[in-house]
Amino acid sequence: MFTSINPFTQETIAEYAAHTPEQIEQKLQLGHKAYRELLQVSLEQRRQWMMQVAQSMKDNADEHAALITREMGKTLKEARAEVLKCATSAEYYAENIVEMLAHKPIGSDAYKSYVSYEPKGIILAIMPWNFPYWQVFRFAIPNILAGNTGILKHASNVSGCALAIEKIFTESSFPAGTFQSLLISSKDIEPVIADHRVQGVTLTGSTPAGKSVAALAGKYIKKTVLELGGSDPFIVLKDADLEAAAKTAVQGRMQNAGQSCIAAKRWIVEKDIVPAFTAAVKRILHDLKQGDPTQESTQMGPMARPDLAEELAKQLQDSIRQGAKLELGGTHEGCNFAPTLLTGVTNKMTAFKEETFGPLAVIIEAADETDAIALANETEFGLGAALWTSDLDKAAKLATQIESGNVFINAMVRSDARLPFGGVKQSGYGRELSLEGTHEFLNVKTVYIQQ
């Protein structure tokens, strides 16, 4: 039994029975049948169905947003933006998928040779609760347009979102079984990965979860894409636009109550501007309103679960004992965690070394830009990074030195359907989104034609 609990009120919303082995087998049969049906469906027809998906999300954005807020606590404003991002991404792929799947001619000694991109079957997605719609749709949209089908094992606390997403595809004319949700525990995932009808596994989650799934997928020779944890640096050099950097740093750290793999978790600031930057972010954080996520005036909702808040509180207290200074916040009640700022953080402290998944901002002083890059790279993670400077030529040069899958200059790190997204080091491998992400679970087939 899976229980959905409102993070703000701690009230039980709903309970969902886990699928039985018989039901799982039925879903695998239906998913494979849908894959065989999609092979006979034109790309133009799939594009039209995907546009129905986009329109459905637009028409029912408020309903979906309310469900997201009830199950995992983000503000209604953030939830609505998430739903609409899924809709616009569906439109983007529907408009561009023909070009993404076009044969790629390659010169050889053949009469004709090219690469084709063809679907392979069911792709299993193991997805987290923090962006319960976007994480799912950014996998599902390109794969289904390309002819694959999807089965989702969502986080157990957002089972309602999982079933609502399944309903969207069911009601948008796609063959039955094109997209399905499995309500199962992580301990029961191996038989699904092992099944011959499942042709790949994509996971967004923690690094330990990624290691476990990658080991299982490797055991059964299944392709994987892993988007894992992050401890993203937000580097501010002394020639940066300080106010713009401060505003974006707070937004990048506090959106979704800080529960994002690409949140700006380590603010690395050149020493000459540390006092001014600290004053600027402290002012913005002080005015940030945390509370009831259903109220339009609320700027930050609760964390998703009490245990997550307790873990963040422990990391905070450990860092204070290690010498960090608490500038703001530091209190929590249940899932409601106040926006918090630590200064004087060094690379020996918990808040530097571990991923902090919540509304905890930390300022780390760098001697100069060389030191800033070294501090940014002093982590096992490599998902996203932001660099702030007015010298764009210097920024482009420094970007090549940052060990990360994504580097954003004078901007907040974010995922975008037009751009490939993924990490290096312990943040995973493979890419989602854009052309590169679309091809991850396709058969990249060489065709060689001789006269």
Coordinates of C-alpha atoms in Angstrom, one line a residue:
M1 CA 0.0 0.0 0.0
F2 CA 1.3 3.4 -1.0
T3 CA 0.2 6.5 1.0
S4 CA 0.2 10.1 -0.2
I5 CA 0.5 12.6 2.6
N6 CA 0.1 16.4 2.3
P7 CA 3.6 17.7 3.4
F8 CA 2.2 21.0 4.7
T9 CA -0.7 19.6 6.8
Q10 CA 0.5 15.9 7.2
E11 CA -3.0 14.8 6.3
T12 CA -3.3 11.5 4.4
I13 CA -4.6 12.3 0.9
A14 CA -5.0 8.8 -0.6
E15 CA -3.8 5.3 -0.4
Y16 CA -3.0 3.1 -3.4
A17 CA -2.7 -0.7 -3.6
A18 CA 0.5 -2.0 -5.0
H19 CA 0.2 -3.8 -8.4
T20 CA 0.3 -7.6 -8.2
P21 CA 2.7 -9.7 -10.3
E22 CA -0.2 -10.6 -12.5
Q23 CA -1.1 -7.0 -13.0
I24 CA 2.5 -6.2 -13.8
E25 CA 2.6 -8.9 -16.4
Q26 CA -0.6 -7.6 -18.0
K27 CA 1.0 -4.1 -18.2
L28 CA 4.1 -5.5 -19.8
Q29 CA 2.0 -7.4 -22.4
L30 CA 0.0 -4.3 -23.1
G31 CA 3.1 -2.1 -23.4
H32 CA 4.7 -4.5 -25.9
K33 CA 1.5 -4.7 -27.8
A34 CA 1.3 -0.9 -28.0
Y35 CA 4.9 -0.8 -29.2
R36 CA 4.0 -3.2 -32.1
E37 CA 1.0 -1.0 -32.9
L38 CA 3.1 2.2 -32.9
L39 CA 5.5 0.7 -35.4
Q40 CA 2.5 0.8 -37.9
V41 CA 1.5 4.3 -37.0
S42 CA 3.0 7.2 -39.0
L43 CA 5.2 9.8 -37.3
E44 CA 2.7 12.4 -38.4
Q45 CA -0.1 10.6 -36.4
R46 CA 2.1 10.4 -33.3
R47 CA 2.8 14.1 -33.6
Q48 CA -0.9 14.9 -33.7
W49 CA -1.5 12.7 -30.6
M50 CA 1.3 14.4 -28.8
M51 CA -0.3 17.8 -29.5
Q52 CA -3.4 16.4 -27.8
V53 CA -1.3 15.7 -24.8
A54 CA 0.0 19.2 -24.8
Q55 CA -3.5 20.7 -25.1
S56 CA -4.8 18.4 -22.3
M57 CA -2.2 19.7 -19.9
K58 CA -2.9 23.3 -20.9
D59 CA -6.6 22.8 -20.4
N60 CA -6.2 21.1 -17.1
A61 CA -3.1 22.9 -15.7
D62 CA -4.8 24.0 -12.5
E63 CA -6.1 20.6 -11.7
H64 CA -2.7 19.0 -12.2
A65 CA -0.9 21.7 -10.3
A66 CA -3.2 21.2 -7.3
L67 CA -2.4 17.5 -7.3
I68 CA 1.3 18.2 -7.4
T69 CA 1.0 20.7 -4.5
R70 CA -1.0 18.3 -2.4
E71 CA 1.3 15.4 -2.9
M72 CA 4.8 16.9 -2.6
G73 CA 4.3 20.5 -1.4
K74 CA 5.7 22.9 -4.0
T75 CA 3.7 26.1 -4.4
L76 CA 0.8 26.2 -6.8
K77 CA 2.7 28.8 -8.8
E78 CA 5.7 26.5 -9.2
A79 CA 3.4 23.5 -9.9
R80 CA 1.5 25.3 -12.6
A81 CA 4.7 26.3 -14.2
E82 CA 5.9 22.7 -14.2
V83 CA 2.8 21.5 -15.9
L84 CA 2.9 24.2 -18.6
K85 CA 6.6 23.4 -19.2
C86 CA 5.6 19.9 -19.9
A87 CA 3.0 21.1 -22.4
T88 CA 5.3 23.5 -24.2
S89 CA 8.0 20.8 -24.4
A90 CA 5.5 18.4 -25.9
E91 CA 4.7 21.0 -28.6
Y92 CA 8.5 21.6 -29.2
Y93 CA 9.1 17.9 -29.8
A94 CA 6.0 17.5 -31.9
E95 CA 7.3 20.3 -34.1
N96 CA 10.9 19.1 -34.3
I97 CA 10.8 15.3 -34.1
V98 CA 10.9 14.8 -37.9
E99 CA 14.3 16.5 -38.1
M100 CA 15.5 14.6 -35.0
L101 CA 14.7 11.2 -36.4
A102 CA 15.8 12.0 -40.0
H103 CA 18.3 9.6 -41.5
K104 CA 21.9 10.8 -41.3
P105 CA 23.8 10.3 -44.5
I106 CA 27.4 9.2 -44.2
G107 CA 29.8 9.1 -47.0
S108 CA 31.5 5.7 -47.7
D109 CA 32.4 3.4 -50.6
A110 CA 28.8 2.2 -50.8
Y111 CA 26.2 3.4 -53.3
K112 CA 24.4 4.8 -50.3
S113 CA 25.0 4.6 -46.5
Y114 CA 23.2 6.3 -43.6
V115 CA 22.2 6.0 -40.0
S116 CA 18.6 5.5 -39.1
Y117 CA 17.1 6.0 -35.6
E118 CA 14.5 3.3 -34.7
P119 CA 12.5 2.5 -31.6
K120 CA 13.3 -0.6 -29.6
G121 CA 10.3 -1.3 -27.3
I122 CA 9.4 -0.6 -23.7
I123 CA 11.5 1.9 -21.7
L124 CA 11.3 1.8 -18.0
A125 CA 11.5 5.1 -16.2
I126 CA 12.3 5.3 -12.4
M127 CA 11.5 8.8 -11.4
P128 CA 11.6 11.0 -8.3
W129 CA 9.0 13.1 -6.5
N130 CA 10.6 16.5 -6.7
F131 CA 9.4 17.4 -10.2
P132 CA 6.7 14.7 -10.5
Y133 CA 5.5 15.8 -13.9
W134 CA 8.5 17.3 -15.6
Q135 CA 10.9 14.4 -14.8
V136 CA 8.4 12.0 -16.3
F137 CA 7.4 14.0 -19.4
R138 CA 11.0 14.9 -20.4
F139 CA 11.6 11.1 -20.8
A140 CA 8.2 10.2 -22.2
I141 CA 7.6 12.8 -24.9
P142 CA 10.6 12.1 -27.2
N143 CA 10.6 8.3 -26.6
I144 CA 6.9 8.0 -27.4
L145 CA 7.1 10.2 -30.4
A146 CA 10.0 8.1 -31.7
G147 CA 7.9 4.9 -31.3
N148 CA 8.9 3.5 -27.9
T149 CA 6.4 2.9 -25.1
G150 CA 6.9 3.8 -21.5
I151 CA 6.4 2.2 -18.1
L152 CA 6.8 4.5 -15.1
K153 CA 7.9 3.4 -11.6
H154 CA 7.3 6.7 -9.8
A155 CA 8.2 7.7 -6.2
S156 CA 5.7 6.2 -3.9
N157 CA 4.6 9.5 -2.3
V158 CA 3.4 10.8 -5.7
S159 CA 1.4 7.9 -6.9
G160 CA -1.6 10.2 -7.7
C161 CA 0.6 12.1 -10.1
A162 CA 1.8 8.9 -11.7
L163 CA -1.8 7.8 -12.4
A164 CA -2.8 11.3 -13.6
I165 CA 0.0 11.3 -16.2
E166 CA -1.0 7.8 -17.4
K167 CA -4.6 9.2 -17.9
I168 CA -3.3 12.1 -20.0
F169 CA -1.8 9.7 -22.5
T170 CA -4.8 7.3 -22.4
E171 CA -7.2 10.1 -23.2
S172 CA -5.0 11.6 -26.0
S173 CA -5.6 8.8 -28.6
F174 CA -2.4 6.9 -28.2
P175 CA -2.8 3.1 -28.3
A176 CA -3.7 1.6 -24.9
G177 CA -0.5 0.7 -23.1
T178 CA 1.6 3.4 -24.7
F179 CA 2.3 4.9 -21.3
Q180 CA 1.6 3.1 -18.0
S181 CA 2.3 3.5 -14.3
L182 CA 3.5 0.7 -12.1
L183 CA 2.8 1.0 -8.4
I184 CA 5.6 -1.2 -7.0
S185 CA 8.3 -0.9 -4.5
S186 CA 12.0 -0.5 -5.5
K187 CA 12.7 -3.9 -4.1
D188 CA 10.4 -5.4 -6.7
I189 CA 11.9 -3.7 -9.7
E190 CA 14.5 -6.4 -10.8
P191 CA 11.9 -8.7 -12.6
V192 CA 10.7 -5.6 -14.6
I193 CA 14.3 -4.7 -15.6
A194 CA 15.0 -8.3 -16.5
D195 CA 11.9 -8.7 -18.7
H196 CA 12.9 -9.2 -22.4
R197 CA 10.2 -6.6 -23.5
V198 CA 11.9 -3.8 -21.5
Q199 CA 14.7 -2.4 -23.7
G200 CA 16.2 0.3 -21.5
V201 CA 16.0 2.0 -18.1
T202 CA 16.2 5.7 -17.3
L203 CA 16.5 6.9 -13.7
T204 CA 16.5 10.2 -12.0
G205 CA 17.4 10.0 -8.3
S206 CA 20.1 9.7 -5.8
T207 CA 23.6 8.4 -6.6
P208 CA 23.1 5.2 -4.5
A209 CA 19.8 4.5 -6.3
G210 CA 21.6 5.0 -9.6
K211 CA 24.3 2.5 -8.7
S212 CA 21.8 -0.1 -7.7
V213 CA 19.7 0.3 -10.9
A214 CA 22.8 0.4 -13.1
A215 CA 24.1 -2.8 -11.6
L216 CA 20.7 -4.5 -12.3
A217 CA 20.5 -3.2 -15.8
G218 CA 24.1 -4.3 -16.5
K219 CA 23.2 -7.7 -15.2
Y220 CA 20.6 -8.0 -18.0
I221 CA 22.4 -6.0 -20.7
K222 CA 20.0 -3.1 -20.7
K223 CA 20.9 0.4 -21.7
T224 CA 20.7 3.0 -18.9
V225 CA 20.6 6.8 -18.6
L226 CA 21.2 8.1 -15.1
E227 CA 20.6 11.6 -13.8
L228 CA 21.7 11.6 -10.2
G229 CA 22.6 13.9 -7.4
G230 CA 24.4 17.2 -7.6
S231 CA 26.2 19.8 -5.5
D232 CA 26.1 22.5 -8.0
P233 CA 28.5 25.5 -7.7
F234 CA 27.3 29.0 -8.2
I235 CA 30.5 31.0 -8.8
V236 CA 30.4 34.8 -8.4
L237 CA 33.5 36.6 -9.6
K238 CA 34.3 40.2 -8.4
D239 CA 33.4 41.7 -11.8
A240 CA 29.9 40.2 -11.8
D241 CA 26.6 42.1 -11.6
L242 CA 26.2 41.6 -7.9
E243 CA 22.4 42.3 -7.6
A244 CA 21.5 40.1 -10.5
A245 CA 23.8 37.3 -9.2
A246 CA 22.3 37.6 -5.7
K247 CA 18.7 37.5 -6.9
T248 CA 19.4 34.4 -9.2
A249 CA 21.4 32.7 -6.5
V250 CA 18.4 32.8 -4.1
Q251 CA 16.0 31.7 -6.9
G252 CA 18.3 28.9 -7.9
R253 CA 18.7 27.6 -4.3
M254 CA 15.2 28.1 -3.0
Q255 CA 12.9 27.2 -5.8
N256 CA 11.0 24.0 -5.0
A257 CA 12.2 24.4 -1.4
G258 CA 15.7 23.7 -2.5
Q259 CA 14.8 20.2 -3.6
S260 CA 16.4 20.0 -7.0
C261 CA 19.5 18.2 -8.3
I262 CA 20.5 21.3 -10.1
A263 CA 19.9 23.8 -7.3
A264 CA 22.6 26.3 -6.6
K265 CA 23.9 24.5 -3.6
R266 CA 27.4 26.0 -3.1
W267 CA 27.8 29.8 -3.6
I268 CA 31.5 30.3 -4.3
V269 CA 32.3 34.0 -4.1
E270 CA 35.5 35.9 -4.6
K271 CA 36.7 37.3 -1.3
D272 CA 36.6 41.0 -2.3
I273 CA 32.8 40.9 -2.8
V274 CA 31.8 38.4 0.0
P275 CA 30.5 41.1 2.4
A276 CA 28.4 42.8 -0.3
F277 CA 27.1 39.5 -1.7
T278 CA 26.2 38.3 1.7
A279 CA 24.3 41.4 2.5
A280 CA 22.4 41.2 -0.8
V281 CA 21.3 37.6 -0.5
K282 CA 20.5 37.9 3.2
R283 CA 18.1 40.8 2.4
I284 CA 16.4 38.7 -0.3
L285 CA 16.2 35.6 1.8
H286 CA 14.8 37.6 4.8
D287 CA 11.9 38.7 2.6
L288 CA 11.2 35.2 1.2
K289 CA 7.8 34.0 2.5
Q290 CA 7.7 30.3 3.4
G291 CA 4.4 28.6 4.3
D292 CA 1.1 27.3 2.9
P293 CA 1.8 26.3 -0.8
T294 CA -1.8 26.8 -1.8
Q295 CA -1.6 30.5 -1.1
E296 CA -0.6 32.6 -4.1
S297 CA 1.5 34.9 -1.8
T298 CA 3.7 32.0 -0.6
Q299 CA 7.1 32.0 -2.3
M300 CA 8.4 28.7 -0.9
G301 CA 6.4 25.6 0.3
P302 CA 7.4 22.9 2.7
M303 CA 9.9 20.1 2.1
A304 CA 8.3 16.9 0.8
R305 CA 8.7 14.7 3.9
P306 CA 9.6 15.1 7.6
D307 CA 12.6 12.8 7.3
L308 CA 14.1 15.0 4.6
A309 CA 13.8 18.1 6.8
E310 CA 15.4 16.2 9.7
E311 CA 18.3 15.1 7.5
L312 CA 18.9 18.7 6.3
A313 CA 18.7 20.0 9.9
K314 CA 21.4 17.4 10.8
Q315 CA 23.7 18.6 8.0
L316 CA 23.1 22.2 9.1
Q317 CA 24.0 21.5 12.7
D318 CA 27.0 19.5 11.7
S319 CA 28.3 22.4 9.6
I320 CA 27.7 24.9 12.5
R321 CA 29.7 22.6 14.9
Q322 CA 32.4 22.5 12.3
G323 CA 32.7 26.3 12.3
A324 CA 30.1 27.7 9.9
K325 CA 28.1 30.8 11.0
L326 CA 24.3 30.8 10.9
E327 CA 23.3 34.1 9.3
L328 CA 19.6 33.4 8.9
G329 CA 16.9 30.8 9.4
G330 CA 17.9 27.4 10.7
T331 CA 14.5 26.4 12.2
H332 CA 11.9 23.9 11.0
E333 CA 8.6 22.5 12.1
G334 CA 7.6 19.2 10.4
C335 CA 8.3 19.7 6.7
N336 CA 8.3 23.5 7.0
F337 CA 11.9 24.6 6.9
A338 CA 12.8 28.3 7.0
P339 CA 15.1 29.6 4.3
T340 CA 18.6 29.3 5.8
L341 CA 22.0 30.9 5.1
L342 CA 25.4 29.8 6.3
T343 CA 28.6 31.8 5.8
G344 CA 32.2 30.8 6.5
V345 CA 31.7 27.4 4.9
T346 CA 34.9 25.6 3.9
N347 CA 35.7 22.5 2.0
K348 CA 36.1 20.5 5.2
M349 CA 32.4 21.0 6.3
T350 CA 29.4 18.8 5.7
A351 CA 27.5 21.5 3.8
F352 CA 30.3 21.6 1.3
K353 CA 31.1 17.9 1.0
E354 CA 27.5 16.5 1.0
E355 CA 24.6 17.2 -1.2
T356 CA 22.1 19.3 0.8
F357 CA 18.6 18.7 -0.6
G358 CA 16.6 21.6 0.9
P359 CA 16.5 25.4 1.5
L360 CA 20.0 25.7 2.9
A361 CA 22.3 28.2 1.1
V362 CA 26.0 28.4 1.9
I363 CA 28.7 31.0 1.0
I364 CA 32.2 29.8 0.4
E365 CA 35.0 32.3 0.0
A366 CA 37.4 32.0 -2.9
A367 CA 40.8 33.7 -3.0
D368 CA 40.5 34.4 -6.8
E369 CA 39.0 32.9 -9.9
T370 CA 41.5 30.1 -10.0
D371 CA 40.6 29.1 -6.5
A372 CA 36.9 29.4 -7.3
I373 CA 37.2 26.9 -10.1
A374 CA 39.2 24.5 -8.0
L375 CA 36.5 24.7 -5.2
A376 CA 33.8 24.2 -7.8
N377 CA 35.5 21.0 -9.0
E378 CA 36.2 19.7 -5.5
T379 CA 33.2 17.5 -5.4
E380 CA 32.2 14.0 -6.5
F381 CA 29.3 15.5 -8.4
G382 CA 29.2 17.2 -11.8
L383 CA 25.6 18.0 -12.9
G384 CA 25.3 21.8 -13.3
A385 CA 27.3 24.9 -12.6
A386 CA 26.7 28.7 -12.9
L387 CA 29.4 31.3 -13.4
W388 CA 28.8 35.0 -13.0
T389 CA 31.2 37.5 -14.6
S390 CA 30.9 40.6 -16.9
D391 CA 33.8 39.2 -19.0
L392 CA 32.2 36.8 -21.4
D393 CA 35.4 35.8 -23.1
K394 CA 36.8 34.8 -19.7
A395 CA 33.6 33.0 -18.9
A396 CA 33.8 30.9 -22.0
K397 CA 37.4 30.0 -21.2
L398 CA 36.6 29.1 -17.5
A399 CA 33.6 27.1 -18.6
T400 CA 35.9 24.6 -20.2
Q401 CA 37.6 24.1 -16.8
I402 CA 34.5 23.3 -14.9
E403 CA 33.8 19.6 -14.5
S404 CA 30.0 19.6 -15.1
G405 CA 27.5 18.5 -17.7
N406 CA 26.0 21.9 -17.8
V407 CA 27.5 25.4 -17.4
F408 CA 25.3 28.5 -17.4
I409 CA 26.9 31.9 -17.7
N410 CA 25.1 34.7 -15.9
A411 CA 22.0 32.6 -15.7
M412 CA 20.3 30.0 -13.5
V413 CA 21.0 26.3 -14.3
R414 CA 17.8 24.8 -15.7
S415 CA 16.6 22.0 -18.0
D416 CA 15.3 23.0 -21.4
A417 CA 13.8 20.7 -24.1
R418 CA 16.1 22.4 -26.7
L419 CA 19.3 21.6 -24.8
P420 CA 20.9 18.2 -23.8
F421 CA 20.9 17.7 -20.1
G422 CA 22.9 15.3 -17.9
G423 CA 25.9 15.0 -15.7
V424 CA 29.4 13.6 -15.2
K425 CA 31.2 12.0 -12.4
Q426 CA 28.8 10.7 -9.7
S427 CA 26.0 12.8 -11.2
G428 CA 25.4 10.1 -13.8
Y429 CA 25.8 9.5 -17.5
G430 CA 23.8 9.8 -20.7
R431 CA 21.7 12.7 -21.8
E432 CA 18.0 13.7 -21.7
L433 CA 16.3 16.2 -23.9
S434 CA 17.3 17.7 -27.3
L435 CA 18.7 15.6 -30.1
E436 CA 21.1 13.7 -27.9
G437 CA 18.5 12.7 -25.4
T438 CA 16.0 11.7 -28.1
H439 CA 18.6 9.2 -29.5
E440 CA 19.5 7.5 -26.2
F441 CA 17.0 4.7 -26.3
L442 CA 16.8 4.3 -30.1
N443 CA 18.6 1.7 -32.3
V444 CA 21.2 3.8 -34.0
K445 CA 21.3 1.5 -37.1
T446 CA 23.9 1.6 -39.9
V447 CA 22.4 1.0 -43.3
Y448 CA 24.9 0.2 -46.1
I449 CA 23.6 -0.2 -49.7
Q450 CA 25.8 -1.5 -52.5
Q451 CA 24.7 -1.5 -56.1

